[in-house]
Coordinates of C-alpha atoms and ligand atoms in Angstrom, one line a residue:
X1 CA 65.5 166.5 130.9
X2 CA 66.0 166.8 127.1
X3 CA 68.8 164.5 126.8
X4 CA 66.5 161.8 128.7
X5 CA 63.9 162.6 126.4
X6 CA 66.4 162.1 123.5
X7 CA 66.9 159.0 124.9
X8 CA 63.4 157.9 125.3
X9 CA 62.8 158.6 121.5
X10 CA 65.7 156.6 120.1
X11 CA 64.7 153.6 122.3
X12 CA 61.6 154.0 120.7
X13 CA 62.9 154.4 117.4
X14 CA 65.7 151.1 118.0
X15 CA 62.9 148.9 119.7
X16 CA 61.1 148.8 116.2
X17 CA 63.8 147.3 114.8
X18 CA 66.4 145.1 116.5
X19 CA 69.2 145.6 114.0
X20 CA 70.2 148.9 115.5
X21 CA 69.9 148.0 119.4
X22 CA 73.6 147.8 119.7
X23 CA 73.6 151.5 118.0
X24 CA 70.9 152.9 120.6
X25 CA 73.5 150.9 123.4
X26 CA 76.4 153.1 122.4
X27 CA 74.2 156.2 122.3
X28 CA 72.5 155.6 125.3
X29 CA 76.2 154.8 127.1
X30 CA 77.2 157.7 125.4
X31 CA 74.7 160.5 126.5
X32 CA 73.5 159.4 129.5
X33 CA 75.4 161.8 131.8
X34 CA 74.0 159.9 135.2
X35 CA 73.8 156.5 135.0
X36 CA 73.1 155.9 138.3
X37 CA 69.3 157.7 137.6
X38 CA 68.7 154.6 135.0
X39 CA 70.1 152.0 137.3
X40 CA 67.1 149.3 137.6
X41 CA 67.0 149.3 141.3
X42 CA 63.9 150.6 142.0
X43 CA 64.4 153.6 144.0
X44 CA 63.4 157.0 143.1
X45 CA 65.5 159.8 143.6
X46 CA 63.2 162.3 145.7
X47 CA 64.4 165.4 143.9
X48 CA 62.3 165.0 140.9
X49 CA 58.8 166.4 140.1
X50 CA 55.9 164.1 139.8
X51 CA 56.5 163.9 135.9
X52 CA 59.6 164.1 135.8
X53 CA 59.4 160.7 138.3
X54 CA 56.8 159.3 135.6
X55 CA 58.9 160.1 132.5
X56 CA 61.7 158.2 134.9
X57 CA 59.7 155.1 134.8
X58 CA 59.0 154.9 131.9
X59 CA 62.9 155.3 130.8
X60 CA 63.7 152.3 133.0
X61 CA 60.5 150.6 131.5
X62 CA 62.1 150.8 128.3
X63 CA 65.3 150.1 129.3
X64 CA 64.0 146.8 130.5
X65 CA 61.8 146.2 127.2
X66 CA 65.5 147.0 125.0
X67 CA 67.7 144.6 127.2
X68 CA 64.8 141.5 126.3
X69 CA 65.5 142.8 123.1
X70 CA 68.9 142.4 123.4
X71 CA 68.6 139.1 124.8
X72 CA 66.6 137.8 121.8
X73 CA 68.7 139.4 119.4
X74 CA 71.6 137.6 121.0
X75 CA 70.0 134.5 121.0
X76 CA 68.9 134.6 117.7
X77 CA 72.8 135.4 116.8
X78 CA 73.5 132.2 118.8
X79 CA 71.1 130.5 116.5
X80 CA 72.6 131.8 113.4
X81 CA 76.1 131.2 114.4
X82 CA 75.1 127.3 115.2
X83 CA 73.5 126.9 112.4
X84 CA 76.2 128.4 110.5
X85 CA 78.6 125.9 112.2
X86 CA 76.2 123.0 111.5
X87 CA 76.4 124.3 107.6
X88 CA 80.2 123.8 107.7
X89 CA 79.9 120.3 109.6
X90 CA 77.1 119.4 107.1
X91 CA 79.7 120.3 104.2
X92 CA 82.6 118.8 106.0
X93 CA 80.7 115.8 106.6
X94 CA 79.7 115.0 103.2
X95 CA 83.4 115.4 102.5
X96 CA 84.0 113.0 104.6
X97 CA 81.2 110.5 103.2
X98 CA 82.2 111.4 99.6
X99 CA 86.1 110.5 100.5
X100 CA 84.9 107.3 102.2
X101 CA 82.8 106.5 99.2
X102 CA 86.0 107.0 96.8
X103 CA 88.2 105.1 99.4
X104 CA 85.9 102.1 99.5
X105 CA 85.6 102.4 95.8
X106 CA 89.0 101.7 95.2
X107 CA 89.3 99.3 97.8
X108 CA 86.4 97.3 95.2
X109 CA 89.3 98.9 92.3
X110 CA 91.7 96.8 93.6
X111 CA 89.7 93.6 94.4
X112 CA 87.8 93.8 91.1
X113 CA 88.6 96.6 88.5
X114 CA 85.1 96.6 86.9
X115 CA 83.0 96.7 90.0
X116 CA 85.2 98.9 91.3
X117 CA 84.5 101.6 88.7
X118 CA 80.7 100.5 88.7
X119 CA 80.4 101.7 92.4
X120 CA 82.6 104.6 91.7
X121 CA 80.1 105.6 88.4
X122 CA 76.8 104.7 90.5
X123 CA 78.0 106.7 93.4
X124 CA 78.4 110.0 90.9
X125 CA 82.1 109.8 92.2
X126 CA 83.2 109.3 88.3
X127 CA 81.4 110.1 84.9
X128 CA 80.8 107.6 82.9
X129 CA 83.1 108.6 80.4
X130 CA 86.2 107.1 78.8
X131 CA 88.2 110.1 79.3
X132 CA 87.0 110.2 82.8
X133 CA 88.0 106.8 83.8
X134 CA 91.2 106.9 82.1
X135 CA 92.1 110.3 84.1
X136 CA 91.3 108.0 87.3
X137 CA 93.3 105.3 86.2
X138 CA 96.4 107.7 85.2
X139 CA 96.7 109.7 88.2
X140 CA 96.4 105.8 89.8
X141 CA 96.0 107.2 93.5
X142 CA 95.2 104.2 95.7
X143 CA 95.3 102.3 92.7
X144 CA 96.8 98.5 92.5
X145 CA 98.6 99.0 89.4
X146 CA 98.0 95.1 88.4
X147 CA 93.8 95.8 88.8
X148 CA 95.1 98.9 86.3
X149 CA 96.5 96.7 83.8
X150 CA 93.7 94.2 84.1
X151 CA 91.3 97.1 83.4
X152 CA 92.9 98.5 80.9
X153 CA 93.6 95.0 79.4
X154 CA 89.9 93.8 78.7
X155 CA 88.7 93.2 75.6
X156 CA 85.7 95.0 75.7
X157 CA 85.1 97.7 73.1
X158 CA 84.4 100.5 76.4
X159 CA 87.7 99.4 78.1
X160 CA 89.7 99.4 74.7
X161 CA 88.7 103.2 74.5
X162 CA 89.6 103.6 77.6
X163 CA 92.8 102.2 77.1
X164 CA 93.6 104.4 73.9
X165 CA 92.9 107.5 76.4
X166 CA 94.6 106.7 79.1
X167 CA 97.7 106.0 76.6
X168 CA 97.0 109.0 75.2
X169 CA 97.9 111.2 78.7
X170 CA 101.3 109.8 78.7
X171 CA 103.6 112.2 77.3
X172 CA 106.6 110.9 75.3
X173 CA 107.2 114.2 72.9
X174 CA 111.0 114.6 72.8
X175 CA 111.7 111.3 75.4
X176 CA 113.6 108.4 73.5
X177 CA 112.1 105.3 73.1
X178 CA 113.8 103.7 76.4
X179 CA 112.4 106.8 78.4
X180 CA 108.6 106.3 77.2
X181 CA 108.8 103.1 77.9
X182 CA 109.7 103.5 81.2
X183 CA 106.8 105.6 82.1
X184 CA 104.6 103.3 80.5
X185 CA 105.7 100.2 81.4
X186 CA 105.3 101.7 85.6
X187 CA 102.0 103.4 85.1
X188 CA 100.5 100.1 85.0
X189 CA 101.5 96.4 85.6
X190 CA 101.2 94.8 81.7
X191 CA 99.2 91.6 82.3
X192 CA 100.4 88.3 81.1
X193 CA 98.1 87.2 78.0
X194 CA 99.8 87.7 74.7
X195 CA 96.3 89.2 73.2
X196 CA 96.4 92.1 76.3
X197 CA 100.4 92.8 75.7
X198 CA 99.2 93.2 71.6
X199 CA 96.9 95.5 72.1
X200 CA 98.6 98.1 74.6
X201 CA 102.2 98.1 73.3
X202 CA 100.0 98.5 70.1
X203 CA 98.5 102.1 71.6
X204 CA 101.8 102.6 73.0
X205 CA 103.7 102.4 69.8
X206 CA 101.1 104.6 68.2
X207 CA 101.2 107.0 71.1
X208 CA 105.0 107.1 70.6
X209 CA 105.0 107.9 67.0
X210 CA 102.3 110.4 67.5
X211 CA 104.6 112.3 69.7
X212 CA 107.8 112.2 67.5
X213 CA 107.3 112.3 64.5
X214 CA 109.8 111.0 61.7
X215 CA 111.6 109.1 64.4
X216 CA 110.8 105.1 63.0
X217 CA 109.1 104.2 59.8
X218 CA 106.1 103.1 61.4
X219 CA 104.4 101.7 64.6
X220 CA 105.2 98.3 63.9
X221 CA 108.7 99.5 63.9
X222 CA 108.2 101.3 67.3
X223 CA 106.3 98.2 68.1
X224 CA 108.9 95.4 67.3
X225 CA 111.7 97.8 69.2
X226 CA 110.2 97.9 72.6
X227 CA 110.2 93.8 72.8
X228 CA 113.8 93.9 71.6
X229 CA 114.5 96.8 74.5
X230 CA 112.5 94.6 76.9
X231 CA 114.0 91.5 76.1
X232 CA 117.7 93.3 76.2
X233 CA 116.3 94.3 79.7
X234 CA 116.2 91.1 80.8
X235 CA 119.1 89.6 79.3
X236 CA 121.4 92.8 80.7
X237 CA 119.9 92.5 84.1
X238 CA 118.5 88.9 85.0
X239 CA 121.0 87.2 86.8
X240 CA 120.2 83.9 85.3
X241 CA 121.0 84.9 81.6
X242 CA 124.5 83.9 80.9
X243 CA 124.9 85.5 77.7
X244 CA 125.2 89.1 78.0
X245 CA 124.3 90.7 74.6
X246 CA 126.9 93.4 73.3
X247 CA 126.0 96.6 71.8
X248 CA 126.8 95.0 68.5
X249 CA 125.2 92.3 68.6
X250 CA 121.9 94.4 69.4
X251 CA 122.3 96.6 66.5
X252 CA 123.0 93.4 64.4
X253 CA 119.8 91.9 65.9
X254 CA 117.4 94.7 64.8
X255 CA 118.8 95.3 61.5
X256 CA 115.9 96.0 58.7
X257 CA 113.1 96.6 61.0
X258 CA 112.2 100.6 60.0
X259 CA 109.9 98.9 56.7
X260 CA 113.4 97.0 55.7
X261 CA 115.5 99.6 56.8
X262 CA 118.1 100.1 59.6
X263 CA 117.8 102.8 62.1
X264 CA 120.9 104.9 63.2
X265 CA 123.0 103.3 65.2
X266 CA 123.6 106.1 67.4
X267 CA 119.8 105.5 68.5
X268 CA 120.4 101.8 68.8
X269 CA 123.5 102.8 71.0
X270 CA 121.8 105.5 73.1
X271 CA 119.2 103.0 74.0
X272 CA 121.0 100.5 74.6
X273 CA 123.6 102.3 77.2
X274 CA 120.3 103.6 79.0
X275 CA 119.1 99.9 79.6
X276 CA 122.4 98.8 80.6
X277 CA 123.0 101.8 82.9
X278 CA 119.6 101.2 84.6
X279 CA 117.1 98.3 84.4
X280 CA 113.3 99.0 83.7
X281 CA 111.2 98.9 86.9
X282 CA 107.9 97.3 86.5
X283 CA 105.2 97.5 89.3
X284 CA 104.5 94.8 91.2
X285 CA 107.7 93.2 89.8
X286 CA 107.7 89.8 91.7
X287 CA 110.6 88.4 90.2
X288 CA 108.9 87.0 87.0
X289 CA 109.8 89.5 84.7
X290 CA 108.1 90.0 81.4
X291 CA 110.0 88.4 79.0
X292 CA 109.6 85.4 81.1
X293 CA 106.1 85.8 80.3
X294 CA 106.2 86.0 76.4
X295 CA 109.1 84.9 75.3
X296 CA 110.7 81.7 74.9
X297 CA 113.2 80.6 76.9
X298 CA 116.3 79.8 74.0
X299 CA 118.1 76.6 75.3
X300 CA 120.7 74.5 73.0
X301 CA 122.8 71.8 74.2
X302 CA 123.7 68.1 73.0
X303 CA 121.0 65.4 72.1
X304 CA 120.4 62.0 70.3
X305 CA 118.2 62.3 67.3
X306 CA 116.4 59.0 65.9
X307 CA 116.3 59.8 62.0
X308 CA 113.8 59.6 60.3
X309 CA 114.1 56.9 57.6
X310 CA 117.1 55.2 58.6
X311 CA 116.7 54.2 62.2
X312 CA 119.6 55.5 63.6
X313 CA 120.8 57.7 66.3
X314 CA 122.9 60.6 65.3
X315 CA 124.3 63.2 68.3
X316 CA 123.2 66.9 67.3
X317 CA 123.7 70.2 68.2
X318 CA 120.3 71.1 69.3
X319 CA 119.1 74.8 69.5
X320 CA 115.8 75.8 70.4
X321 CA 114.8 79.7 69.6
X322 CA 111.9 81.8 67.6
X323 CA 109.8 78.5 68.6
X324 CA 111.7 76.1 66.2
X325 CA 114.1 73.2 67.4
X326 CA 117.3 74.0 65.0
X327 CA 119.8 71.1 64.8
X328 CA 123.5 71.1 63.7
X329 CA 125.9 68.6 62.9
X330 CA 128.8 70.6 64.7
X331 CA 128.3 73.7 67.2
X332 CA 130.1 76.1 64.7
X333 CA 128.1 75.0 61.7
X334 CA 126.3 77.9 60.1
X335 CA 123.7 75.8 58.5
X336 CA 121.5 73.7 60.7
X337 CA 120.9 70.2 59.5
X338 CA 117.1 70.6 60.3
X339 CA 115.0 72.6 61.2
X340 CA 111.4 71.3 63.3
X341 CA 108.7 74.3 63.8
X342 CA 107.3 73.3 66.6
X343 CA 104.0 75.2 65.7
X344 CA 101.2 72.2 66.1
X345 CA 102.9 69.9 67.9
X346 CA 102.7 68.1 71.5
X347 CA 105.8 66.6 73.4
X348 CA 105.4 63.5 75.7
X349 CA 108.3 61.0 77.5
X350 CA 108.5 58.1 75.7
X351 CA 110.7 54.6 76.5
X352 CA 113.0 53.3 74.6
X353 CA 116.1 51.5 74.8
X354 CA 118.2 54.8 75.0
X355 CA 117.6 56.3 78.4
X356 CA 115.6 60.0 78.6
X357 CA 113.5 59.9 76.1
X358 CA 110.8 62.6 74.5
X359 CA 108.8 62.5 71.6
X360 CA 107.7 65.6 69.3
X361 CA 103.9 64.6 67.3
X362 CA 100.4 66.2 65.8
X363 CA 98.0 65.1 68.4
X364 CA 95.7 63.2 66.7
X365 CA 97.2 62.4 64.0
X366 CA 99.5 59.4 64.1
X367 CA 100.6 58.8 60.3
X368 CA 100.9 62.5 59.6
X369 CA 104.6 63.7 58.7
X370 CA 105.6 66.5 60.5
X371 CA 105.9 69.8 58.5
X372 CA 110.2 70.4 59.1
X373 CA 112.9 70.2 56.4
X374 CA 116.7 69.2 56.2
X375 CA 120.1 69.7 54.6
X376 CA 121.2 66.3 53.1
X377 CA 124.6 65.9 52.2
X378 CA 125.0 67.2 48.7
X379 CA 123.7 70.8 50.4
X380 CA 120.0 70.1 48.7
X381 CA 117.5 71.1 51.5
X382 CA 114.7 68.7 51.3
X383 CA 110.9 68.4 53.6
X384 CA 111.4 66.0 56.4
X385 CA 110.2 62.6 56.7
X386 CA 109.2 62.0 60.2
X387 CA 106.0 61.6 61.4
X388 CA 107.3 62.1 65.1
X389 CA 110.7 62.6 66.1
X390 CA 112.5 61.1 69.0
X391 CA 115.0 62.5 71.3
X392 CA 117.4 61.1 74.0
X393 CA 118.7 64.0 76.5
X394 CA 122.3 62.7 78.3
X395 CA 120.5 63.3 81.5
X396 CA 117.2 63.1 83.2
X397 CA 117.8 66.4 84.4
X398 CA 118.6 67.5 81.2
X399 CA 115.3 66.0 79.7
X400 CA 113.5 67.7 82.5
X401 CA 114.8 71.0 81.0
X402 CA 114.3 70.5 77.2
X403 CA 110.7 69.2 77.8
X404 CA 109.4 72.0 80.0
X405 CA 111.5 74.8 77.4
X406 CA 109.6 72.8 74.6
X407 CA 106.5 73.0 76.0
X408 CA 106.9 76.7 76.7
X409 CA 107.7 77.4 73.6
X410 CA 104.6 75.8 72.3
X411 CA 101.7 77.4 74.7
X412 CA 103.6 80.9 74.3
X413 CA 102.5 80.4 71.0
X414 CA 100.3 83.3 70.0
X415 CA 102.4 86.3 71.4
X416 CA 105.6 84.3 69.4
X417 CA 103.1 84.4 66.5
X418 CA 101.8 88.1 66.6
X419 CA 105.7 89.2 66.8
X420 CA 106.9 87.3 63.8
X421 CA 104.2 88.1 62.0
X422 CA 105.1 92.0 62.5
X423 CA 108.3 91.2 61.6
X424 CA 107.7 89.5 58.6
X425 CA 106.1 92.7 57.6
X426 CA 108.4 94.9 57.9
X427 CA 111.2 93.1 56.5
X428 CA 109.1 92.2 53.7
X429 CA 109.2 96.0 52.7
X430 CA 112.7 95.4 52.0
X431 CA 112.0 93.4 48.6
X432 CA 110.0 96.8 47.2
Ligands
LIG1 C1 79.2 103.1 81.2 O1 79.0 103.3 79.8 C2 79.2 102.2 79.0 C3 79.1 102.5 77.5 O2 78.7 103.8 77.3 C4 78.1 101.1 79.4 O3 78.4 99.9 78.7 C5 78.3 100.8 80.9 O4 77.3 99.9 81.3 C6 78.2 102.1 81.7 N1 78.5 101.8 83.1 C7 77.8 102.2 84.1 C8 78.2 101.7 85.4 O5 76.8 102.9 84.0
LIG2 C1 98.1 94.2 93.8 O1 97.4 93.1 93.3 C2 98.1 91.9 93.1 C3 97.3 90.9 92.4 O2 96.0 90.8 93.0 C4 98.7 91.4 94.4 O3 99.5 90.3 94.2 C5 99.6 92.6 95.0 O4 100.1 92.2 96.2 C6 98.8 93.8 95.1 N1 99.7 94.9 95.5 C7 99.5 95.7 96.5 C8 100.5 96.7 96.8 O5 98.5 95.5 97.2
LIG3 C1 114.1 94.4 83.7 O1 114.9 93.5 84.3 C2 114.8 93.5 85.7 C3 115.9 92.5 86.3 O2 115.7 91.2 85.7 C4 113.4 93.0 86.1 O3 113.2 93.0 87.5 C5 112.4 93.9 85.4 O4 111.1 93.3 85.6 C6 112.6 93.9 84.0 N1 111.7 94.8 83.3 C7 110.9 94.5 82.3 C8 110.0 95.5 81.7 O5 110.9 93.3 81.9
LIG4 C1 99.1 74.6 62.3 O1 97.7 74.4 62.2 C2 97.0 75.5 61.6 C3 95.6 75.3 61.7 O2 95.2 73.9 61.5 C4 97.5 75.5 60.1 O3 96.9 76.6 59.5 C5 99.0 75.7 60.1 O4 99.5 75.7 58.7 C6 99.7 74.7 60.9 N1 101.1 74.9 60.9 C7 102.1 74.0 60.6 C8 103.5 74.5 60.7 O5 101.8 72.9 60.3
LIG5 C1 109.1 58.6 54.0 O1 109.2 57.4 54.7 C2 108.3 56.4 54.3 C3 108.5 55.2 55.2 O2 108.5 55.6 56.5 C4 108.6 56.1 52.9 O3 107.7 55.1 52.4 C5 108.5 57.3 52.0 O4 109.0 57.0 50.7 C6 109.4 58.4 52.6 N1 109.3 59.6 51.8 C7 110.3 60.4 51.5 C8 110.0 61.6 50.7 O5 111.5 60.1 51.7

């Protein structure tokens, strides 16, 4: 009787609050020596007193009140739980919407680099921030590395200091110059306008000497260097250059570029083995490398020159490099006869009684003599006399070949221009 009364009180005491139903559970499966008593079926066992028949009822009143309670206390767990699950799927969906967003924004990268990083901005899926964008652009995930380099290439004073700090994650601190180049040059694809090329083997050579110190005299060093390594590249690995470089004759070739100085040869040496051993990779390398992009193509060979006051034709050695046409009486002369910058000037096929014929002129201006000079026979060098020259090629194939050169030569212009011009610079230093 007093451990049903027990029992009555700590129903009451759980019913006012659900949290401990499960407790009063336990205790009441604990202490209720005869189950059978509180079994809900609803017959009464007829050895009990009147009250103790009423204090009976009222147990398995109770007992019916604290299962409903236990009903709703499940269900409102059920609730809870669902709507904790719903939380996570909420959460896991925006994931997903956030990493379709990113997705689709560099799908719209790759297909246009600004828009791209508009939507991406927009979206709040990238700050607005240099640093921000360059980060994106290094760790390149998804990326089409020509849309990088297109990016990174734009004039625009934003995507210039975005440039300078994507360069600026690259790090070249103890790698020689071959090494650094090689990371750079696959981090990106380098687009194809001289102007672009300037300005990020300009933040690349800065970036370099920023990281190793006392290495080169200054960036323009650096700077002049990585064409000569690129160029090597190609000559060492592109199957249609004939004319292999040595080691020597790549030392010999960058002679009195550190501010009129030479840099050790064992540096010279070291870089060029690693070339030779491996060719740079490039992204997106469709078989147009680089230096077919910015430099010009050298090309020498036989041709008939019509002079210039006497109107004869003479057969010379013709070399074409560093944008001039050089010409030689013999192929082992030392000193060319001539020398024609073809800076200014237009080529066009001409006729004339001598078969494959082009002519070098200023457009638009006929009677103009063209700025070239030449050795006459006493060894004076004087200014040329021509106000075009003409050329015969043995071959129409031949004239096919110096025409299209030429005229390379002449478009590739400003890189050719920008180069020299760093050169002159630091070989000037020599004189002081
Ligand atoms: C990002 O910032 C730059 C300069 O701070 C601004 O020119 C450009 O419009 C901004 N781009 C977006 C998408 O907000
Ligand atoms: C990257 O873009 C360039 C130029 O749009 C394209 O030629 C090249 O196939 C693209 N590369 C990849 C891997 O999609
Ligand atoms: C190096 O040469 C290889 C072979 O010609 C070429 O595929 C690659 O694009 C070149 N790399 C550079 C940076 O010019
Ligand atoms: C080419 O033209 C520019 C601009 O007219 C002039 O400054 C330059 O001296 C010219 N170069 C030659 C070699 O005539
Ligand atoms: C250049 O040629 C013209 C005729 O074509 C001649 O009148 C002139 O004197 C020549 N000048 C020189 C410096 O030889």
């Amino acid at each position: 009787m007093i451990r049903v009364l027990i029992l009555v009180v700590s129903l009451f005491a759980c019913s006012a609050g659900r949290s401990c139903a499960h407790k009063c559970i336990v205790h009441q499966s604990g202490h209720i020596a005869r189950p059978s008593v509180l079994a809900t079926d609803k017959a009464m066992p007829d050895d009990l007193t009147p009250e103790e028949q009423q204090e009976l009822e009222n147990i398995r009143r109770r007992k019916q009140e604290l299962q409903e309670d236990i009903q709703r206390l499940k269900d409102e767990i059920a609730e809870v739980t669902s709507e904790i699950e719903n939380l996570g799927s909420t959460e896991e969906r925006k994931n997903m919407q956030r990493n379709k967003q990113v997705a689709m924004g560099r799908k719209k990268f790759n297909m246009d680099p600004k828009k791209g990083i508009q939507f991406l901005i927009e979206n709040d899926l990238l700050k607005n921030t240099s640093d921000d964008i360059a980060q994106f652009l290094y760790k390149g995930e998804g990326l089409n590395k020509t849309a990088i380099g297109d990016y990174l290439g734009e004039r625009d004073d934003f995507n210039i200091q975005v440039l300078h700090a994507f360069v600026e994650l690259h790090e070249f601190t103890d790698l020689n110059l071959v090494q650094a180049l090689r990371q750079f040059l696959w981090s990106f694809r380098l687009p194809g306008e001289a102007q672009k090329i300037d300005r990020m083997m300009e933040a690349f050579a800065q970036r370099y000497c920023q990281c190793n110190p006392g290495v080169f005299q200054s960036t323009d060093t650096c700077y002049i260097l990585s064409f000569a390594i690129i160029m090597l590249n190609t000559s060492l690995h592109n199957p249609n250059v004939k004319d292999k470089p040595s080691v020597e004759r790549f030392i010999s070739m960058n002679r009195g570029i550190n501010e009129g100085g030479d840099l050790p040869e064992d540096l010279l040496r070291n870089l060029y083995d690693s070339i030779k051993n491996e060719p740079f990779k490039i992204p997106e390398d469709d078989g147009n490398d680089l230096t077919h992009t910015f430099f010009n193509p050298d090309r020498e060979g036989w041709l008939l020159k019509l002079g210039g006051r006497v109107k004869t034709w003479k057969r010379r050695w013709f070399i074409l490099t560093d944008n001039c046409l050089y010409y030689f009486e013999y192929t082992t002369d030392k000193e060319p006869r001539g020398i024609i910058p073809l800076e200014n000037l237009s080529i066009k096929e001409v006729e004339d009684k001598k078969p494959n014929c082009f002519e070098l002129f200023i457009p638009d201006n006929k009677d103009q003599v063209i700025k070239a000079c030449k050795t006459e026979a006493d060894g004076r060098v004087v200014e040329g006399n021509h106000t075009f020259y003409r050329i015969s090629a043995p071959t129409a194939e031949e004239k096919e070949e110096w025409m299209n050169s030429i005229k390379a030569a002449i478009s590739r212009d400003p890189f050719y221009e920008m180069l020299a011009a760093r050169k002159k610079k630091v070989s000037s230093m020599k004189r002081h």
